[in-house]
Amino acid sequence: MATMIAKKTRAVQNGKPKSAAPRVRRPADRPPRFAPNATLADVQKHLGGIPASRIHLHPQPGTATIRDLERLDRKTRGTCELIDGVIVEKQMGWYESLVASVLIEILAPYVRAHRLGIVLGSDAVLRLFPQQARAPDVSFVSKQTLA
């Protein structure tokens, strides 16, 4: 597990001390978000009560990064989000999809006509902060942000 540090032992090889076990540490940008004795219920509460079936337990909740999300995205069919260092599967039903498509129909022509930026659908995962990447049903990205 990434939160553990492997013990260093010394072995002598060709008369020179050598580290036998590599050190495994959590990078500085991956601080734990939850207490060591936190339960899945604590993680659920922190995330607003989403079902446990949507929470990925690897990497450990609170330690996931954008890189972990990208790695998982290549392996799975569904869309996942990164919320406070926790990878969460995004669910979207027919009603949410309908509302998103109506909003895109309204926003996209206006945004294009005024050259304001772009309108994206639910497959666009946007990085907000180091441990935050969300996939909103509809999003607008301004021309200034794209430049």
GROMACS .gro file of C-alpha atoms in nm:
model
  147
    1MET     CA    1   0.000   0.000   0.000
    2ALA     CA    2   0.130   0.347  -0.086
    3THR     CA    3   0.094   0.473   0.268
    4MET     CA    4   0.347   0.229   0.404
    5ILE     CA    5   0.720   0.282   0.404
    6ALA     CA    6   0.926  -0.028   0.342
    7LYS     CA    7   1.201  -0.086   0.595
    8LYS     CA    8   1.549  -0.036   0.467
    9THR     CA    9   1.788  -0.316   0.534
   10ARG     CA   10   2.151  -0.327   0.446
   11ALA     CA   11   2.310  -0.609   0.261
   12VAL     CA   12   2.670  -0.635   0.167
   13GLN     CA   13   2.735  -0.708  -0.197
   14ASN     CA   14   3.091  -0.694  -0.330
   15GLY     CA   15   3.200  -0.536  -0.003
   16LYS     CA   16   2.968  -0.233  -0.041
   17PRO     CA   17   2.656  -0.167   0.164
   18LYS     CA   18   2.342  -0.182  -0.048
   19SER     CA   19   1.979  -0.111   0.027
   20ALA     CA   20   1.790  -0.441  -0.011
   21ALA     CA   21   1.436  -0.302  -0.014
   22PRO     CA   22   1.324   0.007  -0.203
   23ARG     CA   23   1.151   0.281  -0.009
   24VAL     CA   24   0.786   0.323  -0.095
   25ARG     CA   25   0.639   0.659   0.004
   26ARG     CA   26   0.333   0.860  -0.071
   27PRO     CA   27   0.435   1.158  -0.286
   28ALA     CA   28   0.410   1.499  -0.121
   29ASP     CA   29   0.113   1.593  -0.341
   30ARG     CA   30  -0.090   1.295  -0.216
   31PRO     CA   31  -0.168   1.371   0.148
   32PRO     CA   32  -0.421   1.139   0.307
   33ARG     CA   33  -0.768   1.293   0.321
   34PHE     CA   34  -0.904   1.053   0.579
   35ALA     CA   35  -0.792   0.933   0.921
   36PRO     CA   36  -0.608   0.597   0.926
   37ASN     CA   37  -0.907   0.439   1.101
   38ALA     CA   38  -1.165   0.586   0.857
   39THR     CA   39  -1.436   0.353   0.731
   40LEU     CA   40  -1.614   0.337   0.397
   41ALA     CA   41  -1.908   0.507   0.571
   42ASP     CA   42  -1.679   0.801   0.653
   43VAL     CA   43  -1.576   0.829   0.288
   44GLN     CA   44  -1.942   0.808   0.178
   45LYS     CA   45  -2.040   1.082   0.422
   46HIS     CA   46  -1.756   1.305   0.300
   47LEU     CA   47  -1.870   1.254  -0.062
   48GLY     CA   48  -2.232   1.341   0.012
   49GLY     CA   49  -2.375   0.994   0.069
   50ILE     CA   50  -2.313   0.841  -0.273
   51PRO     CA   51  -2.356   0.462  -0.295
   52ALA     CA   52  -2.053   0.258  -0.188
   53SER     CA   53  -2.068   0.067  -0.517
   54ARG     CA   54  -1.948   0.383  -0.698
   55ILE     CA   55  -1.637   0.436  -0.479
   56HIS     CA   56  -1.310   0.281  -0.599
   57LEU     CA   57  -1.093   0.148  -0.317
   58HIS     CA   58  -0.773   0.130  -0.522
   59PRO     CA   59  -0.585   0.353  -0.489
   60GLN     CA   60  -0.675   0.410  -0.127
   61PRO     CA   61  -0.950   0.675  -0.092
   62GLY     CA   62  -0.795   1.015  -0.036
   63THR     CA   63  -0.467   0.936  -0.213
   64ALA     CA   64  -0.572   0.911  -0.580
   65THR     CA   65  -0.429   1.155  -0.834
   66ILE     CA   66  -0.508   1.266  -1.188
   67ARG     CA   67  -0.260   1.005  -1.312
   68ASP     CA   68  -0.454   0.730  -1.130
   69LEU     CA   69  -0.776   0.857  -1.289
   70GLU     CA   70  -0.621   0.855  -1.637
   71ARG     CA   71  -0.486   0.502  -1.585
   72LEU     CA   72  -0.830   0.380  -1.476
   73ASP     CA   73  -1.004   0.565  -1.759
   74ARG     CA   74  -0.812   0.358  -2.015
   75LYS     CA   75  -0.926   0.034  -1.848
   76THR     CA   76  -1.296   0.100  -1.786
   77ARG     CA   77  -1.591   0.185  -2.007
   78GLY     CA   78  -1.767   0.426  -1.773
   79THR     CA   79  -1.668   0.777  -1.676
   80CYS     CA   80  -1.500   0.833  -1.340
   81GLU     CA   81  -1.435   1.150  -1.144
   82LEU     CA   82  -1.169   1.242  -0.889
   83ILE     CA   83  -1.320   1.401  -0.579
   84ASP     CA   84  -1.084   1.494  -0.294
   85GLY     CA   85  -0.844   1.215  -0.389
   86VAL     CA   86  -1.121   0.952  -0.424
   87ILE     CA   87  -1.206   0.793  -0.759
   88VAL     CA   88  -1.583   0.777  -0.801
   89GLU     CA   89  -1.783   0.631  -1.089
   90LYS     CA   90  -2.017   0.882  -1.248
   91GLN     CA   91  -2.372   0.767  -1.311
   92MET     CA   92  -2.598   0.929  -1.563
   93GLY     CA   93  -2.947   0.808  -1.640
   94TRP     CA   94  -3.179   0.884  -1.928
   95TYR     CA   95  -3.336   1.187  -1.758
   96GLU     CA   96  -3.000   1.350  -1.683
   97SER     CA   97  -2.892   1.277  -2.040
   98LEU     CA   98  -3.210   1.437  -2.175
   99VAL     CA   99  -3.160   1.753  -1.966
  100ALA     CA  100  -2.794   1.773  -2.072
  101SER     CA  101  -2.879   1.738  -2.442
  102VAL     CA  102  -3.144   2.013  -2.420
  103LEU     CA  103  -2.894   2.244  -2.247
  104ILE     CA  104  -2.632   2.172  -2.513
  105GLU     CA  105  -2.888   2.245  -2.788
  106ILE     CA  106  -2.956   2.585  -2.631
  107LEU     CA  107  -2.602   2.684  -2.529
  108ALA     CA  108  -2.389   2.561  -2.821
  109PRO     CA  109  -2.538   2.780  -3.100
  110TYR     CA  110  -2.511   3.093  -2.881
  111VAL     CA  111  -2.153   3.016  -2.776
  112ARG     CA  112  -2.053   2.943  -3.138
  113ALA     CA  113  -2.227   3.253  -3.279
  114HIS     CA  114  -2.052   3.483  -3.032
  115ARG     CA  115  -1.721   3.294  -3.041
  116LEU     CA  116  -1.715   3.266  -2.663
  117GLY     CA  117  -1.550   2.923  -2.630
  118ILE     CA  118  -1.684   2.567  -2.642
  119VAL     CA  119  -1.966   2.364  -2.487
  120LEU     CA  120  -1.881   2.008  -2.383
  121GLY     CA  121  -2.085   1.702  -2.290
  122SER     CA  122  -2.055   1.452  -2.007
  123ASP     CA  123  -1.748   1.269  -2.141
  124ALA     CA  124  -1.528   1.575  -2.089
  125VAL     CA  125  -1.338   1.536  -1.763
  126LEU     CA  126  -1.216   1.875  -1.641
  127ARG     CA  127  -0.926   1.914  -1.400
  128LEU     CA  128  -1.018   2.175  -1.141
  129PHE     CA  129  -0.753   2.134  -0.869
  130PRO     CA  130  -0.472   1.882  -0.801
  131GLN     CA  131  -0.711   1.624  -0.652
  132GLN     CA  132  -1.030   1.734  -0.828
  133ALA     CA  133  -1.135   1.624  -1.177
  134ARG     CA  134  -1.504   1.635  -1.254
  135ALA     CA  135  -1.715   1.525  -1.550
  136PRO     CA  136  -2.016   1.759  -1.551
  137ASP     CA  137  -2.316   1.670  -1.767
  138VAL     CA  138  -2.267   2.000  -1.955
  139SER     CA  139  -1.979   2.244  -1.931
  140PHE     CA  140  -1.868   2.567  -2.092
  141VAL     CA  141  -1.500   2.650  -2.141
  142SER     CA  142  -1.426   3.011  -2.234
  143LYS     CA  143  -1.200   3.116  -2.518
  144GLN     CA  144  -0.961   3.273  -2.266
  145THR     CA  145  -0.925   2.946  -2.076
  146LEU     CA  146  -0.857   2.755  -2.399
  147ALA     CA  147  -0.583   2.998  -2.508
   0.00000   0.00000   0.00000
